[in-house]
Coordinates of C-alpha atoms in Angstrom, one line a residue:
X1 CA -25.6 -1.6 3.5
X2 CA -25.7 -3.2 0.1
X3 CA -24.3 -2.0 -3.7
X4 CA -27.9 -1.1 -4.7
X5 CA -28.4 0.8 -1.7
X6 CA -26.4 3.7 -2.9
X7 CA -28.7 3.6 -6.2
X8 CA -31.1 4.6 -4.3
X9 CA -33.8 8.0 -3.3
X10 CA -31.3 10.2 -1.1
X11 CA -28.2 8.4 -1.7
X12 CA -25.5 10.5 -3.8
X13 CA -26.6 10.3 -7.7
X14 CA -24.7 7.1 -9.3
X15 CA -25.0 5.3 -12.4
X16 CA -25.1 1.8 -13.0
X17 CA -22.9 0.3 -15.9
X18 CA -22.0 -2.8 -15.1
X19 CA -23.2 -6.3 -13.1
X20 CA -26.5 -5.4 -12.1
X21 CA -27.1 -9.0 -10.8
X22 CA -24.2 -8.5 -8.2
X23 CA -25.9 -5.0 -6.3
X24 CA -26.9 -7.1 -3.0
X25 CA -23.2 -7.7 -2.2
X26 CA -22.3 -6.1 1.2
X27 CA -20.3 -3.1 1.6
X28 CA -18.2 -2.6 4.4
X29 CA -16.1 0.5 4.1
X30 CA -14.9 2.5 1.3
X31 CA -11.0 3.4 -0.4
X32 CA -10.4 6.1 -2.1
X33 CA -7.1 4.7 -4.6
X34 CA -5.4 6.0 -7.7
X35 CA -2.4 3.4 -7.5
X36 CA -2.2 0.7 -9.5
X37 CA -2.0 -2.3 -7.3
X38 CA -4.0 -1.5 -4.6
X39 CA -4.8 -4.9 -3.6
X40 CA -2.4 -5.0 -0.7
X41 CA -5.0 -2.2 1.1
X42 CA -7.9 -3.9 1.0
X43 CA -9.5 -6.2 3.6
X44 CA -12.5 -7.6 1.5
X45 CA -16.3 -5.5 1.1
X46 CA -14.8 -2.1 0.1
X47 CA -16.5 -0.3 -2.6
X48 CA -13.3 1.3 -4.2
X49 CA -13.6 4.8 -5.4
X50 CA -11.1 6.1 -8.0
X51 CA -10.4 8.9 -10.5
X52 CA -9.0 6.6 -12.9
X53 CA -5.6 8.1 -12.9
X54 CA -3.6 5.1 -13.1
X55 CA -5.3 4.5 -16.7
X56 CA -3.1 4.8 -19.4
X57 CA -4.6 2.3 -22.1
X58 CA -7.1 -0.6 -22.2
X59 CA -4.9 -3.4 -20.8
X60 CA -5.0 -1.2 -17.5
X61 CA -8.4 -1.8 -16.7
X62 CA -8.1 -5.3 -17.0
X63 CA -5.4 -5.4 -14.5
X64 CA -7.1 -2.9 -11.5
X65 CA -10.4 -4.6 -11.8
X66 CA -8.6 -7.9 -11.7
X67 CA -6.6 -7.2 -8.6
X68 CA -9.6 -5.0 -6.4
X69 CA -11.2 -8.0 -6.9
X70 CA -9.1 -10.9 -6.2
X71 CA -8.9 -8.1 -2.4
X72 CA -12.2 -9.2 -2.3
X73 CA -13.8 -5.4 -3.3
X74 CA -17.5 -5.5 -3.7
X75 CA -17.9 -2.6 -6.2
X76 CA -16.5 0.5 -8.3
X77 CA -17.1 3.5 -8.0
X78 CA -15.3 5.7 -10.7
X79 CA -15.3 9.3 -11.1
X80 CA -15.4 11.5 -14.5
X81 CA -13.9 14.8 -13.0
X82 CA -10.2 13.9 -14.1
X83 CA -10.0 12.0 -17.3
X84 CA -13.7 12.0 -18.4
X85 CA -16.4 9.5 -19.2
X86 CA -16.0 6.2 -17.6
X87 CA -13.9 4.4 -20.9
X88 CA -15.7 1.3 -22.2
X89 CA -12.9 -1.1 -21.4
X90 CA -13.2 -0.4 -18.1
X91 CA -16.5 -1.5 -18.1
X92 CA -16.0 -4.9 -20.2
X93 CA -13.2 -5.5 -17.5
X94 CA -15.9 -5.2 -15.0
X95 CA -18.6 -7.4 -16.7
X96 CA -15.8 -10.0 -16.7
X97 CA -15.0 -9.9 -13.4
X98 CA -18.6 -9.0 -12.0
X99 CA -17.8 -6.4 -10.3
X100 CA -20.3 -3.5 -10.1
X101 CA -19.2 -0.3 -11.9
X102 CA -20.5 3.0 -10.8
X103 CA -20.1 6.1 -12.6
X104 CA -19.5 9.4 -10.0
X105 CA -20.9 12.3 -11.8
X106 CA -18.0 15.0 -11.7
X107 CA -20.7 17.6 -9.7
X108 CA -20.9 14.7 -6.8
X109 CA -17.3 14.7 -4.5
X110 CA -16.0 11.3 -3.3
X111 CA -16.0 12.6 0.3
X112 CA -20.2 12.8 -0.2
X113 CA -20.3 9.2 -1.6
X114 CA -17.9 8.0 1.4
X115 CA -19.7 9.8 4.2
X116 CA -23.0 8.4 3.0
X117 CA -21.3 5.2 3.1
X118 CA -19.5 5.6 5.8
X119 CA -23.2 6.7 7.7
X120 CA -24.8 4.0 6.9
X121 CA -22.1 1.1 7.5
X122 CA -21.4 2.6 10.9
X123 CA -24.3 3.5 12.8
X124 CA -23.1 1.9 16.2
X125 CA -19.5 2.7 16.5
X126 CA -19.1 2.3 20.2
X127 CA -20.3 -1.7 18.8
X128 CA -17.2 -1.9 16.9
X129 CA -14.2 0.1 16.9
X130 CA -12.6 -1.5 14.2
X131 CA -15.5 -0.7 11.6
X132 CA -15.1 2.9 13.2
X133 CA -11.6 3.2 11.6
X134 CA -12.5 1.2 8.7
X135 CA -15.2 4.1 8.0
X136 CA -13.0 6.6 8.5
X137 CA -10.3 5.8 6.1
X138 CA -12.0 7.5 3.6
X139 CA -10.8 10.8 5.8
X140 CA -7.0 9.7 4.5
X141 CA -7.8 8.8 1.4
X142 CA -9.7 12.5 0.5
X143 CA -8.3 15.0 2.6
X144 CA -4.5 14.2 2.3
X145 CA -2.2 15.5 5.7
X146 CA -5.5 16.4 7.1
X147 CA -7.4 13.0 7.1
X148 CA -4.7 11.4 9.8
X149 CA -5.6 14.2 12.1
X150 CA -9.1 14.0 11.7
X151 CA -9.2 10.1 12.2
X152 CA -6.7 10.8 15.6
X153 CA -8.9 13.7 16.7
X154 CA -12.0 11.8 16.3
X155 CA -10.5 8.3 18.7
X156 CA -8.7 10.5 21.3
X157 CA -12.3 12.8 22.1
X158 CA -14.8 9.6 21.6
X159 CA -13.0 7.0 22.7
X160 CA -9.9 8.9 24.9
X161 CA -7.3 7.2 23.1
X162 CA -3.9 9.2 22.5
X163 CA -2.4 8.2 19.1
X164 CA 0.5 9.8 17.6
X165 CA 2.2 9.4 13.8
X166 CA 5.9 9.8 14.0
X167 CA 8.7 10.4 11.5
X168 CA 12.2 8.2 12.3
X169 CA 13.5 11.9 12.6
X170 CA 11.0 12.5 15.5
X171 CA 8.4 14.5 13.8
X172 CA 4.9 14.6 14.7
X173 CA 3.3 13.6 11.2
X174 CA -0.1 14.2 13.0
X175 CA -1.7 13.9 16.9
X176 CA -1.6 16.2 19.3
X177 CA 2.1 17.8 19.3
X178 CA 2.2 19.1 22.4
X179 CA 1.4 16.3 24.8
X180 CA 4.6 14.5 23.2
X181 CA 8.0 15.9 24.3
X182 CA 10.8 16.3 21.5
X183 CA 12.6 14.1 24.3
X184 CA 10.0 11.5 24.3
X185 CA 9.3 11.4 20.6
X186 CA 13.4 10.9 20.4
X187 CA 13.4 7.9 22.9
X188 CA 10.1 6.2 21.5
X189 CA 11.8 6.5 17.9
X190 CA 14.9 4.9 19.1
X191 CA 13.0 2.1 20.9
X192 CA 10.8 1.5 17.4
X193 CA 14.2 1.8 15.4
X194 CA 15.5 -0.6 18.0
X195 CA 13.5 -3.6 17.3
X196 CA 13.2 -3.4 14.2
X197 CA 16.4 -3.8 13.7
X198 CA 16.4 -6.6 16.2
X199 CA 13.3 -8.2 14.0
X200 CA 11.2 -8.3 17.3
X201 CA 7.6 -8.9 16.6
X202 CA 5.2 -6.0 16.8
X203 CA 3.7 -4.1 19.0
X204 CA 6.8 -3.1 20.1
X205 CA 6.5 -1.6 24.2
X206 CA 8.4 1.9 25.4
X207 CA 8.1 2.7 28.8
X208 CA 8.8 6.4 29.3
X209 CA 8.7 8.3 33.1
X210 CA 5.1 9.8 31.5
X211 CA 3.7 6.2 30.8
X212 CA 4.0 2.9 28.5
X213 CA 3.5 3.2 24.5
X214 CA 2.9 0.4 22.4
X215 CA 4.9 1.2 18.7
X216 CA 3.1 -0.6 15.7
X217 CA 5.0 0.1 12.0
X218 CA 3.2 1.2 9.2
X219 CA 5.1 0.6 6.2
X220 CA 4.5 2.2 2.8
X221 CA 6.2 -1.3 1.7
X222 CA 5.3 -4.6 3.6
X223 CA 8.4 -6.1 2.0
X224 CA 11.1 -3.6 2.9
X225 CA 13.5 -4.6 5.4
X226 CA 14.0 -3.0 8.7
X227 CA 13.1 0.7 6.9
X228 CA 14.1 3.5 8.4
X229 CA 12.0 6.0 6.7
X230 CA 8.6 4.5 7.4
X231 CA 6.2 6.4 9.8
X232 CA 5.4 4.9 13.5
X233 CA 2.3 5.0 15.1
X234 CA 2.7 5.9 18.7
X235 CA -0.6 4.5 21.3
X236 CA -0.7 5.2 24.6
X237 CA -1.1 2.3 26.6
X238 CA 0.0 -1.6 26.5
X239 CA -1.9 -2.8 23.5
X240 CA -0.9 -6.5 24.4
X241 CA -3.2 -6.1 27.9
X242 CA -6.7 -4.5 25.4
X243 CA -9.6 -6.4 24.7
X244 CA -9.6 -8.4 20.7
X245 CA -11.3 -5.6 19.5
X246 CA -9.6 -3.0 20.7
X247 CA -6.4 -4.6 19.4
X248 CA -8.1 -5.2 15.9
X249 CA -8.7 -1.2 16.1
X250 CA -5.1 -0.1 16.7
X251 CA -3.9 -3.3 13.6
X252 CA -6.3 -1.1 11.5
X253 CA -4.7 2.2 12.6
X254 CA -1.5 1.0 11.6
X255 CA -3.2 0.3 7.9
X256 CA -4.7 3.6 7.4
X257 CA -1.3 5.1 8.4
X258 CA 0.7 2.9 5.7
X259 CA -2.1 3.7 3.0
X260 CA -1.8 7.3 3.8
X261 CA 1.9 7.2 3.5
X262 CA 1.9 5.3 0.2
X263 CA -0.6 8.0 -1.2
X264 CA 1.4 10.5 0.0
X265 CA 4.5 8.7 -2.0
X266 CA 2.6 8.8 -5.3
X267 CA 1.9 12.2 -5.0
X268 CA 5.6 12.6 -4.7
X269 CA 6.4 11.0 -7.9
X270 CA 6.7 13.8 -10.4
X271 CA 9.0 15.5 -8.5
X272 CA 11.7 13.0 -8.3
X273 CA 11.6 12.6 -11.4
X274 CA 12.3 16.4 -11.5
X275 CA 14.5 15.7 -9.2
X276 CA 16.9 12.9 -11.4
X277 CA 16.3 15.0 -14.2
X278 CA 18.1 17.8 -12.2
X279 CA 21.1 15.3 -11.1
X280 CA 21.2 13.7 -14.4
X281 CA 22.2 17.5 -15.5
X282 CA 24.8 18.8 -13.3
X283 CA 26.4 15.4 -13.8
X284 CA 26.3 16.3 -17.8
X285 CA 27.4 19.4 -17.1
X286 CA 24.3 20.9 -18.7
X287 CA 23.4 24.2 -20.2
X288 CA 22.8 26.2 -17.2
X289 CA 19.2 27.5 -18.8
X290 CA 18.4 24.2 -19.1
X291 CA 19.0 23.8 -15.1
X292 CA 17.1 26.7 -14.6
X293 CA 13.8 25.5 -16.2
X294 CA 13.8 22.1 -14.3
X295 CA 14.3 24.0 -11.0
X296 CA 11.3 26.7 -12.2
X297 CA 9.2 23.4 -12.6
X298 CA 10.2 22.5 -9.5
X299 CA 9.0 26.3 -8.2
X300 CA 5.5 25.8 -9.9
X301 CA 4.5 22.1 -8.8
X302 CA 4.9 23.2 -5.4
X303 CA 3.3 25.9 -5.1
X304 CA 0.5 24.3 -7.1
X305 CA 0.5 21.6 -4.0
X306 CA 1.2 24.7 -1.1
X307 CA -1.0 27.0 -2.7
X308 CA 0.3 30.4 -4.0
X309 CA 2.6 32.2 -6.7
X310 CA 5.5 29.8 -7.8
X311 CA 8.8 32.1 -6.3
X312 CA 12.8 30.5 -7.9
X313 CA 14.8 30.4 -4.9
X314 CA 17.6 32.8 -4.4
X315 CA 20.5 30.7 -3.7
X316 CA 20.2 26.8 -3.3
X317 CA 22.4 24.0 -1.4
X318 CA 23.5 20.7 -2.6
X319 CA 23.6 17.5 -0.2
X320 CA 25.8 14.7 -1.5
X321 CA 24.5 11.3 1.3
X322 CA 25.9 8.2 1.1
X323 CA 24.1 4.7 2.5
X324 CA 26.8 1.7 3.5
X325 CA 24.7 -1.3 4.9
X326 CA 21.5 -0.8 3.4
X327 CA 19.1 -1.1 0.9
X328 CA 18.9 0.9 -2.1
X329 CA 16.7 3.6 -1.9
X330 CA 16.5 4.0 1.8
X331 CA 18.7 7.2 1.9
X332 CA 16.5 8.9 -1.0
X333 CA 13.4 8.2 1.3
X334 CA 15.6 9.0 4.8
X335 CA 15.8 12.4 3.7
X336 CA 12.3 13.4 2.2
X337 CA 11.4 12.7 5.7
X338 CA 13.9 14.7 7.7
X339 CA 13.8 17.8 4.9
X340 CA 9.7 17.7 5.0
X341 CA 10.1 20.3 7.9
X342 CA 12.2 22.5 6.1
X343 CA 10.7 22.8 2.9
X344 CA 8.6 21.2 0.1
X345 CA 10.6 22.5 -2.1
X346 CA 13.4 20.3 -1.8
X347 CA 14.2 18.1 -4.9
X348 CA 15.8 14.5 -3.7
X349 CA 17.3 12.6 -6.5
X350 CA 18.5 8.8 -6.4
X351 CA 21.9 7.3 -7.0
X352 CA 22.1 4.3 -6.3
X353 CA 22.7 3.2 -2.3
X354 CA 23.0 7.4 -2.1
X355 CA 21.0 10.2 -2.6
X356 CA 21.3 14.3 -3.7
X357 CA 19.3 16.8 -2.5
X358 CA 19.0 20.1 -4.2
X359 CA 17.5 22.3 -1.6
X360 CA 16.6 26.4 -1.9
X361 CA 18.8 28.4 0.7
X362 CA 19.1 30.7 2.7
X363 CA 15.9 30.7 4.9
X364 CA 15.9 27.0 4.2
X365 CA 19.5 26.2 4.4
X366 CA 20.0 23.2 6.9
X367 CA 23.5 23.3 8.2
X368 CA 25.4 20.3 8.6
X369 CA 24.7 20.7 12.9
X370 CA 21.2 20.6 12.5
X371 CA 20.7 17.8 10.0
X372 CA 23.3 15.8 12.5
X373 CA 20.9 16.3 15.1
X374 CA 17.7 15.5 12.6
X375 CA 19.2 12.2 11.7
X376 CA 20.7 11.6 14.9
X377 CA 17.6 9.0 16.1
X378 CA 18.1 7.0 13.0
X379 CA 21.4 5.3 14.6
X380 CA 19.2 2.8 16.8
X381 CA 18.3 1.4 13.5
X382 CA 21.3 0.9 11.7
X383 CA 23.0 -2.4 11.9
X384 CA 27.0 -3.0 12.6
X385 CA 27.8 -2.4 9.0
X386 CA 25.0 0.4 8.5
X387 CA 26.0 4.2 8.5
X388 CA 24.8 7.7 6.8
X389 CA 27.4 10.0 5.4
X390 CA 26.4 13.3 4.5
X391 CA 28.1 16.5 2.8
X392 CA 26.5 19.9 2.7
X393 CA 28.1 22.3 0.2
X394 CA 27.5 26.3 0.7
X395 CA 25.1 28.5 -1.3
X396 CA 25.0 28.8 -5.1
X397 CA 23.3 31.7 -5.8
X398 CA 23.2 30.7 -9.8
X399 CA 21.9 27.6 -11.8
X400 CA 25.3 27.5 -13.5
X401 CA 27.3 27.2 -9.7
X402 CA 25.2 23.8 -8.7
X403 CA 27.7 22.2 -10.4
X404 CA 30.4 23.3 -8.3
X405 CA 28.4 22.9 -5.3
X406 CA 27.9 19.2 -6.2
X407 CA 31.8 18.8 -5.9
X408 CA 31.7 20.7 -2.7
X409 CA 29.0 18.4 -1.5
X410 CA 30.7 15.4 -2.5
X411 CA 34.0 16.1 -1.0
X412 CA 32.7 17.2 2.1
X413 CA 30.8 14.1 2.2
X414 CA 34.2 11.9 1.9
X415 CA 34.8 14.1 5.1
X416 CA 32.1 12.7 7.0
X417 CA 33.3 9.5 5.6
X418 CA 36.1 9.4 7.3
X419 CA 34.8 10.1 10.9
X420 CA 33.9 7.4 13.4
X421 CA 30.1 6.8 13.8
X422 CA 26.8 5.5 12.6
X423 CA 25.6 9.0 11.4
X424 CA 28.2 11.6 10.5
X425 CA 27.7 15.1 8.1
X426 CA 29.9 17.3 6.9
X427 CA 29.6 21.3 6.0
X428 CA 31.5 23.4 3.6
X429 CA 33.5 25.1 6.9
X430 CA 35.1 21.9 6.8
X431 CA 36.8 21.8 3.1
X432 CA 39.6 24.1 4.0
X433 CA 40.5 21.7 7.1
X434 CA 43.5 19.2 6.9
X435 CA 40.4 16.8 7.2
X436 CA 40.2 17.2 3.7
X437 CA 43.4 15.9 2.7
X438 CA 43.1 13.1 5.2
X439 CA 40.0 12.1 3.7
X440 CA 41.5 11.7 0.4
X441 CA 44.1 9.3 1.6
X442 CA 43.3 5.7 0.7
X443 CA 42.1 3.6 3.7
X444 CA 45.5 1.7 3.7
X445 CA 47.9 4.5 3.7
X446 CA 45.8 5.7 6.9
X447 CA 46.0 2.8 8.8
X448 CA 50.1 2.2 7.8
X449 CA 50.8 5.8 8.8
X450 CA 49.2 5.7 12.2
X451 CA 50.5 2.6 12.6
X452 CA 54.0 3.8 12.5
X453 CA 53.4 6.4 14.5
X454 CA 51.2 5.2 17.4
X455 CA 51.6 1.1 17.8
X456 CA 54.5 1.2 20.0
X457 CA 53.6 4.4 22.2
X458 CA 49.8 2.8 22.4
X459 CA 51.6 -0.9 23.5
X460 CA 54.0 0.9 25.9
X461 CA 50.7 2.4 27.7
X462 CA 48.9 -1.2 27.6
X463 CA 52.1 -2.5 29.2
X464 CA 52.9 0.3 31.6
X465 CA 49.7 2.4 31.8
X466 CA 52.0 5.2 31.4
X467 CA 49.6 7.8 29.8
X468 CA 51.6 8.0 27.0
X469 CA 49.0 9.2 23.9
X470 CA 46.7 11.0 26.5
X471 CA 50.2 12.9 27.1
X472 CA 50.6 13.6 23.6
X473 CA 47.2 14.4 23.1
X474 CA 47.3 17.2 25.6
X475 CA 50.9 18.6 25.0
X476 CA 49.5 19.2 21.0
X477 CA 46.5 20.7 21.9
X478 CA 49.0 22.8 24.2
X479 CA 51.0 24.5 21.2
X480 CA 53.9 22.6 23.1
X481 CA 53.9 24.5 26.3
X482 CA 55.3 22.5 29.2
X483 CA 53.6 24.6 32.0
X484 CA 50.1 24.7 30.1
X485 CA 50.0 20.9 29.4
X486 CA 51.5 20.1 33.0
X487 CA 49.0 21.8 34.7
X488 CA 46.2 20.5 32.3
X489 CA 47.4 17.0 33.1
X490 CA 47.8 17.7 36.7
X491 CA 51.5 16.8 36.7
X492 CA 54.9 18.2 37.2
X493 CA 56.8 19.4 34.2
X494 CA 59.5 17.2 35.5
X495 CA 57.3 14.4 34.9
X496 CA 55.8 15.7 31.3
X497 CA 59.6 15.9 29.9
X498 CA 59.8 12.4 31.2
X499 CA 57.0 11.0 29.4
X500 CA 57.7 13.4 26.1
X501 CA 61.3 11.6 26.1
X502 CA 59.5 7.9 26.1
X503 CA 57.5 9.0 23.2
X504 CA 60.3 10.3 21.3
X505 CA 62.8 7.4 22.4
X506 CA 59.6 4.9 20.8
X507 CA 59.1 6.8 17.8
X508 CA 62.6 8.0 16.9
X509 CA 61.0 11.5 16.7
X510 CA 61.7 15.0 17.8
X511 CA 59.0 17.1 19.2
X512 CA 60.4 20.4 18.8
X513 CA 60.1 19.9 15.4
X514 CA 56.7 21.3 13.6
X515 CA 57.2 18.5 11.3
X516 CA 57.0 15.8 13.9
X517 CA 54.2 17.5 15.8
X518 CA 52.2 17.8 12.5
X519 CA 52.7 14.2 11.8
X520 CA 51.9 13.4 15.4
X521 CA 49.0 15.7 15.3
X522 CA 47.4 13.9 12.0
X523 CA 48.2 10.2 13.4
X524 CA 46.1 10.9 16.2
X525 CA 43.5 12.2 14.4
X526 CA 43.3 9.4 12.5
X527 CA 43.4 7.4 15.0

């Protein structure tokens, strides 16, 4: 179809403002945008609807017609139901550029203009499966979470395709849930994380004992490197062995899935600012009332976006994460995916290469178990140098105790700190541990005081293979019982006192001294 064709009888009631001599251009699809700087999104022939949110003076026009049309977009299409009549240096920005500027009447809903669009551009979708997703971005673009499953629905019952959008944490962001195992989602994550991280070109290929998947990435930004908070699409099948067009089909999936993620991103960007300004408080040690009001505006946005009264939580927790290895930001973004599950409520502040995360409890509260096991799959992804620390504090049931949770959070994050592994978190439970302490410690007075201890009894075993720190290990965890540890070891006590002696005989310690076990005891778990 062509720009004038939506001028006119039964087409949805435009206006004309601007570049009348460009109507016969031809349109090929349409995007629904607020951003900015949408260029990125758009493939050339789109007529680009927009409620004109991301105008906040005149030089702004000048800038979004000049980029939608350097993406090769063959016309405008802005709406008055947000901000009004159609400014008039929007349309001088438009006569510059000749690009055709129609005016939505606030009565007419972009989904009408898109499905007329769409009806007309693709009238023989079996033809081209590739215009078929192009005509239904507009599903993504209008109906928010809904669109994706729409767009899946409508390629797995016409064209018996199974496509999935998955979270790094394993969570179905739409497709059918149930023909997806949490253990096949968790494998297929890990392969995706995989290679990326390996910079293998895309499609990356899972085989799984149900079948092969092909895993394309849809990043909400093309630039980032080796993200692990952008969503996966998931197509069952070899994508490498399909026809061209079939191939083009499952590229343009992977689009609509980044576009609908970036969308979803904006609509996010109130509340982190909510969110720092939160942070920025405890921090400053704020007046609690003044907590209280950013957390009640916190209440009200979302339940302006789930629907229903705004409700103040109870209680809330505070989550204190820490990002070594990787790029700033990617924490922040690592845990609005893993907390969408558990609530929308949860503010996620930036701080640097870290993030905290003020999040209502109980009925929400994620201990430090369970977000272990959420972030678990994101250790494929993380490089030798990359690792997530996380510290969960316990309930504050006032505005004027987040401040002590922070703490809490923050010290039980040096906790997970201190642990070996790519992915490591941290509770409250675990602040009145010796852990604590040893966490504390610099790095250096660690490694000397295990070093004293252990280096000679762990060269003795390389020597000898004597069993020494195995030994030691058992006849600690023993309470120093001869019989107990003997029998746990499968030896004779004759043989335990031996090896007991070499250890103290290397060490210059005594044993059956609390003092000595308790030094023992922390060496090895440093160690």
């Amino acid at each position: 179809m062509r720009v004038r064709d939506l001028l006119a009888p039964g087409a949805p009631r435009l206006r004309l403002l601007a570049a009348e001599e460009e109507l016969d251009r031809q349109v090929s699809g349409v995007m629904t945008t607020d951003l900015q700087d949408p260029g990125r999104y758009l493939h050339g022939g789109e007529l680009v609807l927009t409620g004109m949110l991301w105008r906040t003076g005149p030089d702004d026009s000048e800038r979004f017609v000049r980029t939608i049309a350097a993406g090769g977009a063959v016309a405008l299409a802005a709406g008055e139901a947000e901000v009004g009549p159609v400014p008039e240096d929007l349309v001088e920005a438009c006569r510059r550029h000749r690009m055709p500027l129609l005016v939505v009447p606030d009565d007419v809903a972009f989904g009408t203009v898109a499905e007329y669009i769409g009806r007309q551009v693709s009238a023989d979708r079996a033809a081209d499966l590739a215009a078929l997703v192009d005509r239904h971005r507009l599903l993504v673009s209008a109906a928010g979470g809904g669109g994706l499953d729409a767009v899946l629905d409508l390629l797995g019952g016409d064209l018996d395709l199974d496509c999935w959008v998955i979270a790094p944490t394993g969570r179905v962001v739409a497709g059918p849930a149930d023909r997806l195992s949490a253990e096949d989602r968790d494998q297929l994550v890990r392969a995706h994380l995989a290679a990326q991280r390996q910079r293998r070109r895309p499609p990356h290929r899972a085989r799984l004992a149900v079948g092969a998947y092909s895993l394309l990435p849809a990043p909400a930004d093309p630039g980032a490197e080796a993200p692990l908070a952008d969503w996966l699409l998931v197509v069952a099948g070899d994508v490498t062995e399909w026809t061209a067009k079939r191939q083009q089909l499952a590229e343009n999936l992977a689009r609509l899935v980044a576009a609908e993620r970036t969308r979803r991103d904006e609509g996010r960007r109130l509340r982190r600012r909510i969110a720092d300004e939160v942070l920025t408080l405890l921090r400053q040690d704020a007046d609690p009332l003044e907590i209280s009001r950013a957390l009640q505006a916190s209440a009200t946005m979302a339940a302006k976006y789930e629907g229903g009264r705004p409700e103040t939580a109870d209680s809330w927790l505070i989550l204190s994460a820490e990002g070594t290895g990787l790029p700033e930001g990617t924490v922040r973004a690592v845990l609005e995916e893993a907390l969408t599950d558990s609530t929308d409520r949860a503010l996620v502040a930036g701080a640097g290469s870290g993030a905290v995360v003020v999040l209502p409890a109980p009925g929400t509260a994620v201990p430090a178990d369970a977000l272990r096991e959420l972030l678990a799959p994101l250790e494929a992804g993380l490089g030798s140098e990359g690792r997530i620390t996380v510290g969960v504090s316990a309930p504050a049931s006032e505005a004027d105790g987040l401040r002590g949770a922070l703490e809490e959070a923050r010290h039980a994050r040096r906790i997970a700190a201190a642990r070996v592994g790519r992915v490591c978190v941290a509770g409250p439970e675990e602040l009145a541990s010796h852990v604590l302490l040893l966490a504390a410690v610099p790095d250096e007075v660690r490694r000397a005081f295990r070093s004293r201890l252990l280096d000679k009894v762990i060269a003795y075993d390389l020597e000898h293979q004597a069993d020494l720190v195995r030994t030691l290990e058992a006849f600690l965890r023993s309470d120093g019982s001869w019989t107990r540890c003997a029998a746990q070891l499968h030896v004779h006590v004759n043989t335990l006192r031996y090896r007991i002696g070499r250890i103290e005989e290397l060490t210059g310690r005594d044993l059956s001294r609390l003092e000595d076990r308790v030094d023992f005891y922390l060496a090895l778990e440093l160690a």
